[in-house]
PDB file of C-alpha atoms in Angstrom:
ATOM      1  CA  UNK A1341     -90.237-307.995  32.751  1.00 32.00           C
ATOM      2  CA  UNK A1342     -86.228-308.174  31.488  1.00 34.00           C
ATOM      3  CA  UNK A1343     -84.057-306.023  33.771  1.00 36.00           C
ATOM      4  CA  UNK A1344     -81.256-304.524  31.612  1.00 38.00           C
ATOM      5  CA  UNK A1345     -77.378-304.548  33.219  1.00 39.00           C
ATOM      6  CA  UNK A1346     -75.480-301.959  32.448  1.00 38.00           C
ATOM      7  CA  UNK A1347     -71.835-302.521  32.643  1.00 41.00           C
ATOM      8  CA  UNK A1348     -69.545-299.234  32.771  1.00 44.00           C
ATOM      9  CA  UNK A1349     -65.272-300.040  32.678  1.00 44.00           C
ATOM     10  CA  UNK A1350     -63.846-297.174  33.574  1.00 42.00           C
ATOM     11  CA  UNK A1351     -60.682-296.176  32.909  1.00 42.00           C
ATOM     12  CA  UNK A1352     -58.506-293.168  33.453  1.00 39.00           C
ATOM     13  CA  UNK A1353     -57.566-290.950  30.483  1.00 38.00           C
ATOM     14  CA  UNK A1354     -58.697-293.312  27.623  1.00 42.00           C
ATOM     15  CA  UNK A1355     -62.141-291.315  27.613  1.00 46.00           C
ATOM     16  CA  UNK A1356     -60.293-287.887  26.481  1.00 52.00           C
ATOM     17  CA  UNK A1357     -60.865-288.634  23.143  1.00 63.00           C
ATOM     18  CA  UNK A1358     -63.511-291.846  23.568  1.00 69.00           C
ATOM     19  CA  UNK A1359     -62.924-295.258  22.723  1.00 76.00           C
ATOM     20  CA  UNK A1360     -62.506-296.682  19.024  1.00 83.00           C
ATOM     21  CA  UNK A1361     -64.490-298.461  17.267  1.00 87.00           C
ATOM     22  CA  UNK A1362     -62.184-301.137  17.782  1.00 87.00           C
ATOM     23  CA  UNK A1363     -61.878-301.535  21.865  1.00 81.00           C
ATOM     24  CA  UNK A1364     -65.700-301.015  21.811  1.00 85.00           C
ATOM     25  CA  UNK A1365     -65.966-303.889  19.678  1.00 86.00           C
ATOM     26  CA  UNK A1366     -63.335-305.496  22.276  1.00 82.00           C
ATOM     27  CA  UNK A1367     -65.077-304.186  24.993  1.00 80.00           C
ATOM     28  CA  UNK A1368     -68.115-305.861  24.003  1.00 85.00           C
ATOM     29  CA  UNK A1369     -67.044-309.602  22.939  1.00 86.00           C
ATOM     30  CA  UNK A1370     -65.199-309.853  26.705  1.00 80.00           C
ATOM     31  CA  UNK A1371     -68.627-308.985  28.136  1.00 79.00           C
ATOM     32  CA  UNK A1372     -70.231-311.543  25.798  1.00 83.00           C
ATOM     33  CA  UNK A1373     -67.735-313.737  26.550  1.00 82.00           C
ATOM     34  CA  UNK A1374     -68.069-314.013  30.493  1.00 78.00           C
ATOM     35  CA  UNK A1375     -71.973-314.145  30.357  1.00 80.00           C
ATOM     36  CA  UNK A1376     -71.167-317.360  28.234  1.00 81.00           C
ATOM     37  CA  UNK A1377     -69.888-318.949  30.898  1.00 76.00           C
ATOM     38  CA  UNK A1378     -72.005-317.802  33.432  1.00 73.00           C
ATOM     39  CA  UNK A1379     -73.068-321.105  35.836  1.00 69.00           C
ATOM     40  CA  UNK A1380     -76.060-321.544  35.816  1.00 69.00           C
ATOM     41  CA  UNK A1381     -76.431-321.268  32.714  1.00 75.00           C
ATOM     42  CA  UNK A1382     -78.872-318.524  31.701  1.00 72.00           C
ATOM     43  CA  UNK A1383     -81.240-318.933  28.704  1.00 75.00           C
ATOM     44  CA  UNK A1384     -83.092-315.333  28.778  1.00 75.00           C
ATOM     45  CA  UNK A1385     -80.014-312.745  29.198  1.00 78.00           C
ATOM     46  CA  UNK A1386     -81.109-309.975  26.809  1.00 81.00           C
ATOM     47  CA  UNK A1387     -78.580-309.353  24.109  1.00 84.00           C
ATOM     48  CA  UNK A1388     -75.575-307.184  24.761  1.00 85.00           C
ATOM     49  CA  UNK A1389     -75.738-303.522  22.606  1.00 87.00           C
ATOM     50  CA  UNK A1390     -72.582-301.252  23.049  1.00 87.00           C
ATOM     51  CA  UNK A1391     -74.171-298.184  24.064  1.00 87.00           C
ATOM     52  CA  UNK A1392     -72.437-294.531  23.540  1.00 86.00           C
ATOM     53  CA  UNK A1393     -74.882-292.894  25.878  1.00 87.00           C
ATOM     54  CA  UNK A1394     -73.253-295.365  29.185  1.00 85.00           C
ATOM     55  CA  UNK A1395     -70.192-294.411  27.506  1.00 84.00           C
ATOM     56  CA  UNK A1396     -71.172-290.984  28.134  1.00 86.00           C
ATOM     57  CA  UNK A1397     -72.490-291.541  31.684  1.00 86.00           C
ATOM     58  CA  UNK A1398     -69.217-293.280  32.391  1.00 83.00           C
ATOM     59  CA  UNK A1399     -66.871-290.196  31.257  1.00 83.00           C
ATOM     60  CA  UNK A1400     -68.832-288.103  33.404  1.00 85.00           C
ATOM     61  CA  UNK A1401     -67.742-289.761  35.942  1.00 84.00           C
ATOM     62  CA  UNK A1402     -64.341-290.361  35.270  1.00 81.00           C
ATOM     63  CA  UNK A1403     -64.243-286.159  34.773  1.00 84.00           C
ATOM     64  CA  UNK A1404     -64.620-286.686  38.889  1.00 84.00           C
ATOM     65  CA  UNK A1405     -61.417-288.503  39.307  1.00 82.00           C
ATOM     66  CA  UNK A1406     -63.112-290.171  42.209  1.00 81.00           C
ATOM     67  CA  UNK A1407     -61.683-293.771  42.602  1.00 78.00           C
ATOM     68  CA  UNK A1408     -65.402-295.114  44.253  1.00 81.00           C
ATOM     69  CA  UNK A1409     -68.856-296.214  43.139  1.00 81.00           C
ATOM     70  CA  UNK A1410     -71.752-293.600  43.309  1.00 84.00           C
ATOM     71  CA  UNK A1411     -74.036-293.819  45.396  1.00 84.00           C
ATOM     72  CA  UNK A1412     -77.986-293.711  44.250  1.00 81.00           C
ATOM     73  CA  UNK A1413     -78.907-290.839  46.459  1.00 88.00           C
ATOM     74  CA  UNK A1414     -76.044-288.841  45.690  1.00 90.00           C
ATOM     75  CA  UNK A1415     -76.037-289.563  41.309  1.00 89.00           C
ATOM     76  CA  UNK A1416     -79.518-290.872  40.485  1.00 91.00           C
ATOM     77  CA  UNK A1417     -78.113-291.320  36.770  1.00 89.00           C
ATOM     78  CA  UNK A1418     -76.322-294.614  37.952  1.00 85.00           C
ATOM     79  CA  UNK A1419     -79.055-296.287  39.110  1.00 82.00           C
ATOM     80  CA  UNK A1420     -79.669-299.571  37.590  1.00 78.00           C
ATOM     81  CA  UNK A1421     -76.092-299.317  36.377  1.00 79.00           C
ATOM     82  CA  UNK A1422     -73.604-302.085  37.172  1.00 72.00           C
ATOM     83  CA  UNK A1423     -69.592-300.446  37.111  1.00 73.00           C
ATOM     84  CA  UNK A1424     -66.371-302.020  37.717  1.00 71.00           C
ATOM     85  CA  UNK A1425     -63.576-299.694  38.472  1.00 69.00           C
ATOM     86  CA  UNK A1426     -60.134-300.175  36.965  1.00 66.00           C
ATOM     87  CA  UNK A1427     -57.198-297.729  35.969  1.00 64.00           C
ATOM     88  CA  UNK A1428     -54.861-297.557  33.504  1.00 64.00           C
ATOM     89  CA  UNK A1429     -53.655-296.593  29.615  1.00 63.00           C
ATOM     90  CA  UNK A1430     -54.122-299.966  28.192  1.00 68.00           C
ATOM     91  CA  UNK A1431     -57.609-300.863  27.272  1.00 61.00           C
ATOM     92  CA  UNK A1432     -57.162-304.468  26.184  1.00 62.00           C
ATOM     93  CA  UNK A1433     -54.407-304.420  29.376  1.00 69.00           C
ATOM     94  CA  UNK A1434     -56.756-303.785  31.620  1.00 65.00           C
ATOM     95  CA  UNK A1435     -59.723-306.087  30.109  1.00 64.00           C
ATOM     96  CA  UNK A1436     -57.219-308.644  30.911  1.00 63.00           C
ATOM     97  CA  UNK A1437     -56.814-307.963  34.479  1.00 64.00           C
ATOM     98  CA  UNK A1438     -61.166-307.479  34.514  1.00 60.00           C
ATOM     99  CA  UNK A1439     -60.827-311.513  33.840  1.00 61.00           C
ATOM    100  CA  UNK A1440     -60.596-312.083  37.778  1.00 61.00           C
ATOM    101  CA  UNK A1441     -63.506-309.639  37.945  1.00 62.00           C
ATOM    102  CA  UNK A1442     -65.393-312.150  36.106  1.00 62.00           C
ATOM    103  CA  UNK A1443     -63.607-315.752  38.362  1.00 63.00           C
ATOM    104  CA  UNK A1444     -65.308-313.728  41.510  1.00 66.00           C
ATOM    105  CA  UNK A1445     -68.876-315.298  40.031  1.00 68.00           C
ATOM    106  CA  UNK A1446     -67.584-318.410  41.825  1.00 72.00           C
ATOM    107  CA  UNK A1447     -67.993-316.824  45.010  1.00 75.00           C
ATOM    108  CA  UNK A1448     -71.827-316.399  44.456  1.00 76.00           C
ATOM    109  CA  UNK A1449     -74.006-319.288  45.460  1.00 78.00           C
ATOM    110  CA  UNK A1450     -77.423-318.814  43.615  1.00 74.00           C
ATOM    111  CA  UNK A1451     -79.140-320.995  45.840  1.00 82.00           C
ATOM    112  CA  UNK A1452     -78.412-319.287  49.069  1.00 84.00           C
ATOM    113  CA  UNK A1453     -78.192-315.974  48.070  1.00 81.00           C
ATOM    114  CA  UNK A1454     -75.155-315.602  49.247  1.00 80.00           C
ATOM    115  CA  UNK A1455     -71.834-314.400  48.110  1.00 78.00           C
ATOM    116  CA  UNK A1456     -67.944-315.351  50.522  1.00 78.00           C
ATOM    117  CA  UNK A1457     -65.512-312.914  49.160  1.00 70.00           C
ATOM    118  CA  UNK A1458     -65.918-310.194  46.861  1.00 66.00           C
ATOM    119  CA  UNK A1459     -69.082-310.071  44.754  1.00 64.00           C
ATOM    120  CA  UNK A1460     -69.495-306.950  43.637  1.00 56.00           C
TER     121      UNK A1460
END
């Protein structure tokens, strides 16, 4: 069975009026990008589909202005839902700074199980 990641970036104020057609298209070759490079490599990642419903999901939530992660119990609609919080105006600014989000998969050792530092 494939498990399916969702990845939400949420950011402040750019989901008033959605995002282009353009920064999805960005938003999608930096995820593409980072699973490239993902060590081990991994043959059987499904492929990556920009999907307007998670966009959906992930205005929602920005419409809280809360600054944290939901929790399960509390919003059921997140589960099996992966999202990295970051703020600003600038979407391509701000997929810059997610880079470091994607250096923190050197703190993960596969083998052990195990992650030193942040992981999340």
């Amino acid at each position: 069975m494939s498990n399916v990641i969702h990845l939400l970036l949420v950011l402040p104020l750019v989901f008033a009026d959605g995002l282009s057609q353009r920064e999805r298209y960005e938003l999608l070759g930096f995820f593409t990008r980072i699973r490239k490079e993902v060590d081990p490599p991994a043959s059987n990642m499904n492929l990556l589909r920009y999907s307007p419903k998670i966009e959906e999901l992930a205005a929602d939530w920005v419409s809280q202005c809360l600054l944290q992660y939901p929790r399960p119990e509390e919003y059921p609609q997140f589960n099996g839902t992966g999202l990295i919080l970051l703020s600003g105006l600038d979407l391509i600014s701000e997929l810059k700074k997610g880079v470091s989000l994607s250096n923190e998969t050197h703190n993960y050792d596969y083998a052990l199980n195990t992650c030193i530092g942040s992981c999340r």
